[in-house]
Short mmCIF file of C-alpha atoms in Angstrom, two decimals:
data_model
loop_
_atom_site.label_atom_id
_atom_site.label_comp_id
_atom_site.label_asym_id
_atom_site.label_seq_id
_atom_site.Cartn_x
_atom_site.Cartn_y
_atom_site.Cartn_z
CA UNK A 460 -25.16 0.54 -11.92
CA UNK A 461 -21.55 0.14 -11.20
CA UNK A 462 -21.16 2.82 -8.77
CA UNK A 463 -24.17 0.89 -6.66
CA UNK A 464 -22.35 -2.15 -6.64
CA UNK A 465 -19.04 -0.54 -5.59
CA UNK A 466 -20.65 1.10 -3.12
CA UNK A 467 -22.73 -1.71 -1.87
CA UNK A 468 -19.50 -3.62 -1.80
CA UNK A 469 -18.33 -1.24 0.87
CA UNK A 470 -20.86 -0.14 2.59
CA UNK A 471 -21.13 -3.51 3.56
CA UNK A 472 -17.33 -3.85 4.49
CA UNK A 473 -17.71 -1.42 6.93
CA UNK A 474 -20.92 -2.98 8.24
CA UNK A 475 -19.31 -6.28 9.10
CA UNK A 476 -15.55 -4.37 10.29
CA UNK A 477 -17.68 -2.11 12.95
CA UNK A 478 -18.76 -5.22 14.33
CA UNK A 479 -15.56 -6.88 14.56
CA UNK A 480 -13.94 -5.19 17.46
CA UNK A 481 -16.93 -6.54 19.99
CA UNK A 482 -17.34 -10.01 18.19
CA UNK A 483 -12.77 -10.66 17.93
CA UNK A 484 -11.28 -8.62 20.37
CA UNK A 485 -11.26 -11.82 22.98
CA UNK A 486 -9.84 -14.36 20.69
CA UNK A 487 -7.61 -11.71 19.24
CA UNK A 488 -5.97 -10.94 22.46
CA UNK A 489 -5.68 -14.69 23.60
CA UNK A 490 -4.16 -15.06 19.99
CA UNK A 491 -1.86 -12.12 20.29
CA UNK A 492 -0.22 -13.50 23.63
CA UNK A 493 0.35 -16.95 22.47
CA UNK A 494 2.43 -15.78 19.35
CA UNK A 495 4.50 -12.92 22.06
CA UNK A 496 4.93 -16.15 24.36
CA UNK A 497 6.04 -18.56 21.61
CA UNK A 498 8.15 -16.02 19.62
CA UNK A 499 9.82 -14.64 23.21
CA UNK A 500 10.68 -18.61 23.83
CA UNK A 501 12.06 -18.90 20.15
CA UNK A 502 9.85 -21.16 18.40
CA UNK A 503 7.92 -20.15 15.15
CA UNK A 504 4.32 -19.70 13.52
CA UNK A 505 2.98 -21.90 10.96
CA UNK A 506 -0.08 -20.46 8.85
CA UNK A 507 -2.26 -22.56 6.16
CA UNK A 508 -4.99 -22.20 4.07
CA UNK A 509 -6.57 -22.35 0.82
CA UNK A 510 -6.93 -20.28 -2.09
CA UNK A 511 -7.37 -16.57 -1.04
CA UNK A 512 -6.60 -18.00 2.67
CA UNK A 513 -3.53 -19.73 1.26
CA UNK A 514 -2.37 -15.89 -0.43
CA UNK A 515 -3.34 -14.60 3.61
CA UNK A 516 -1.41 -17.05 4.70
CA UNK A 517 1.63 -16.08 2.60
CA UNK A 518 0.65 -12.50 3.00
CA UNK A 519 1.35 -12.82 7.19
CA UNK A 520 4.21 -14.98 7.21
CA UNK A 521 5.91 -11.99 4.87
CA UNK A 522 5.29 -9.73 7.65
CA UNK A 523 6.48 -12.02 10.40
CA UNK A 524 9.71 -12.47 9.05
CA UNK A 525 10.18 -9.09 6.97
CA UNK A 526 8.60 -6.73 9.34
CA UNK A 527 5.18 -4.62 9.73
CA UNK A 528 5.93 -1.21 11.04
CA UNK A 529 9.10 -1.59 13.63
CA UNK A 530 12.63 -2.31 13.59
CA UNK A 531 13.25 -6.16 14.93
CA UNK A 532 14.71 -9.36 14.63
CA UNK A 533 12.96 -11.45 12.04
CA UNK A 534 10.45 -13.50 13.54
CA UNK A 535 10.04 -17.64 11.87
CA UNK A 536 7.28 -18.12 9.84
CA UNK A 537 6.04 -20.69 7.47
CA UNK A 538 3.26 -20.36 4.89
CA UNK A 539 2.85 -23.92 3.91
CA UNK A 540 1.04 -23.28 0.64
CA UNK A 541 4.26 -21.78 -0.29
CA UNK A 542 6.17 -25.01 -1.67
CA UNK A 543 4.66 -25.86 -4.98
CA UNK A 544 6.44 -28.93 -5.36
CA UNK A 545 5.47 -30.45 -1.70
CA UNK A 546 1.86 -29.44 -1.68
CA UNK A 547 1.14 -31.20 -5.28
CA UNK A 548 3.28 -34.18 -4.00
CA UNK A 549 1.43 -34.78 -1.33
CA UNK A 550 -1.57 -34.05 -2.91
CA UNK A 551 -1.13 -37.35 -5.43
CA UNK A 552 0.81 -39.11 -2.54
CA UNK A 553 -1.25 -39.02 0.40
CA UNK A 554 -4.40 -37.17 -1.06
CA UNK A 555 -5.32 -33.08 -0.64
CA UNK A 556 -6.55 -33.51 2.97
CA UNK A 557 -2.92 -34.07 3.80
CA UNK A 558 -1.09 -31.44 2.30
CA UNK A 559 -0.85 -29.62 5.83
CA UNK A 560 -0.58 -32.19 8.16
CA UNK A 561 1.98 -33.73 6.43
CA UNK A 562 4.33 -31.07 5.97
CA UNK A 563 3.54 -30.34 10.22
CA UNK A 564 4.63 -33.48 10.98
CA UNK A 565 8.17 -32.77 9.36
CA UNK A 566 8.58 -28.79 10.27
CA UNK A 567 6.32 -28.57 13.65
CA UNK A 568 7.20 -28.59 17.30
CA UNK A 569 5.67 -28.57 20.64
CA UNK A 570 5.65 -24.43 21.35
CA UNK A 571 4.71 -23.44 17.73
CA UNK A 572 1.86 -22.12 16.88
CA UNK A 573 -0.38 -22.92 13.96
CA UNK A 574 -2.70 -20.22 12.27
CA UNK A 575 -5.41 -21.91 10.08
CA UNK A 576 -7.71 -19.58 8.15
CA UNK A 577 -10.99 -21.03 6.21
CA UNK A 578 -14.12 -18.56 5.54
CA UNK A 579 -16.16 -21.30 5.97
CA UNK A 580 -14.18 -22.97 8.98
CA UNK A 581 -14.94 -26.26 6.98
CA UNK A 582 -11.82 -27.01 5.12
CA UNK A 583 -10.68 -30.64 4.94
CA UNK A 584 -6.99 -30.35 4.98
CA UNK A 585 -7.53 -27.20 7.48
CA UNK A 586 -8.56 -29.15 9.55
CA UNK A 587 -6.46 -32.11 9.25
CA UNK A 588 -3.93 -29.46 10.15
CA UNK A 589 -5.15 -28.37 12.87
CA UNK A 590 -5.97 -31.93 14.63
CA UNK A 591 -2.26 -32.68 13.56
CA UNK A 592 -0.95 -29.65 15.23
CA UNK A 593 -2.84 -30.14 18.46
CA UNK A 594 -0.98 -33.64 18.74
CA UNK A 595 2.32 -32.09 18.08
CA UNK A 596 1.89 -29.89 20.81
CA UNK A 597 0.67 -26.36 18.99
CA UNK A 598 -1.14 -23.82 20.16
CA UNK A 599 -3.96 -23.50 17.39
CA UNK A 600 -5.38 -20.15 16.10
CA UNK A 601 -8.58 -20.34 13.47
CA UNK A 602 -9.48 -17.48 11.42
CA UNK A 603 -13.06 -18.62 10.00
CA UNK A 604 -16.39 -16.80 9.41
CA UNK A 605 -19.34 -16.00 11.45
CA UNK A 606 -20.14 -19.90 11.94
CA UNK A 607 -16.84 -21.11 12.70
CA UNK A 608 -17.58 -24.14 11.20
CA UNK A 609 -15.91 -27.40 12.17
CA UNK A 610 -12.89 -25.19 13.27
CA UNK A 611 -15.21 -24.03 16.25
CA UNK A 612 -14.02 -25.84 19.44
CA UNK A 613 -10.91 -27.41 17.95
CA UNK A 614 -8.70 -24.66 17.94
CA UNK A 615 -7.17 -22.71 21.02
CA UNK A 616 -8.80 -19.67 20.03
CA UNK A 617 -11.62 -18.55 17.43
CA UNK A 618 -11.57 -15.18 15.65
CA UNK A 619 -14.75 -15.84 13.68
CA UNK A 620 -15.48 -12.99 11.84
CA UNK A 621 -19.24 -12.05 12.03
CA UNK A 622 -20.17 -12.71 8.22
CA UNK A 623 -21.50 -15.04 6.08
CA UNK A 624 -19.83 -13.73 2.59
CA UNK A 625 -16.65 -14.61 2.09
CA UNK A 626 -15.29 -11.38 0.36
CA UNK A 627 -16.58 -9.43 3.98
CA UNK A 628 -14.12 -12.23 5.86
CA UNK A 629 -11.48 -12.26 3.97
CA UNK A 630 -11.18 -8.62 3.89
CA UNK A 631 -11.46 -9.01 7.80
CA UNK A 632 -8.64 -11.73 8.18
CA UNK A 633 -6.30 -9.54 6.88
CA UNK A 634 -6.99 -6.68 9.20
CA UNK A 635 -6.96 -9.15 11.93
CA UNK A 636 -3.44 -10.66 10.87
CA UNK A 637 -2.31 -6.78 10.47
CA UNK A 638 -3.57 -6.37 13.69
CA UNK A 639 -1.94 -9.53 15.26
CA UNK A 640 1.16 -8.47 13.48
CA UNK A 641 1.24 -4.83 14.79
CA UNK A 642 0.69 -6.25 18.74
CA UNK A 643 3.40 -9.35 18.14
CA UNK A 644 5.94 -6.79 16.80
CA UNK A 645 5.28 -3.87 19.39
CA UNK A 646 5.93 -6.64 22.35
CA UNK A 647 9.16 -8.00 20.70
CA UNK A 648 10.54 -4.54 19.67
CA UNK A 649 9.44 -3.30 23.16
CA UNK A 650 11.87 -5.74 24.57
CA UNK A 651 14.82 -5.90 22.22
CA UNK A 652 14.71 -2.01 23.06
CA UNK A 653 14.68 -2.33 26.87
CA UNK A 654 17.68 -5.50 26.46
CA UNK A 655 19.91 -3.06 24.10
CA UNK A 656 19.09 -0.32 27.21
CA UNK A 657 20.40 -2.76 29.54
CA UNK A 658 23.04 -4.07 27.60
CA UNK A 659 24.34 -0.18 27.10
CA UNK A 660 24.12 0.40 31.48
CA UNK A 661 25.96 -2.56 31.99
CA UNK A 662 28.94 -1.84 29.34
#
């Protein structure tokens, strides 16, 4: 019996990841070129969530500013689950639909760009977030499931994974932020190569 369930646990993993590349490739690429153009114009990425989307969250900021695969400069990035003391403040303060938007207000500016991820898409302080950070000026990036749920149409781009269960979309967020995080650190080491080439013909 175990072996069937492991095995029905991945069979159906790589079900919903062969689908992926046809349903997210879009979104993914208009996703991938607003983090390049914001990190090339030195402003940073802001990523929220909740539970397993708050250890994503965490999980992609890490590689942002530690690094994926390549040699680079760090790149700024926030997780804003990340400070325990803020997030439970605001929480009795202002009430758990604020514990994002809040913390935007102080840290956000125009040129960021915040990365919301909810497997149902539904998420009150997701997206209180989000509405927050299209005000401020953000460009807005939701990782959701197959429905994109409330998050669908108020975020600058979609990457709805094409699932229902939330196991199948969280395992498919992370290989979307690894993939975000591959393409974002390619096009940055890319250029600090070609400036350190230039820097060398002119000296």
């Amino acid at each position: 019996m175990t072996g069937g369930i492991l095995r029905t646990n991945i069979e159906r993993s790589v079900q919903v990841h062969a689908k992926l590349l046809e349903t997210c490739l879009p979104a993914m690429t208009t996703a991938a070129n607003a983090l390049v153009s914001a990190y090339r114009a030195g402003h940073k990425a802001l990523f929220f969530g909740n539970g397993g989307s708050a250890s994503d969250a965490q999980h992609l900021a890490g590689e942002f500013l530690g690094r994926y695969l390549r040699e680079r400069r760090p790149l700024p990035a926030v997780a804003l689950a990340d400070n325990t003391a803020a997030v439970t403040a605001i929480a009795n303060d202002y009430g758990h639909a604020h514990v994002f938007s809040r913390q935007l207000e102080a840290l956000a500016l125009p040129g960021d760009v915040a990365i919301a991820i909810s497997t149902s898409g539904n998420s009150q302080n997701v997206i209180e977030g989000v509405t927050c950070a299209r005000k401020l000026g953000l460009f807005t990036i939701g990782l959701t499931g197959s429905s994109g749920g409330r998050l669908l149409g108020l975020v600058d781009a979609l990457i709805a994974v094409p699932s229902d269960e939330t196991p199948r979309i969280q395992e498919c967020h992370i290989l979307v932020g690894h993939a975000l995080c591959d393409a974002v650190e390619h096009a940055i080491a890319t250029a600090q190569v070609k400036a350190a080439i230039q820097m060398t013909i002119k000296s």
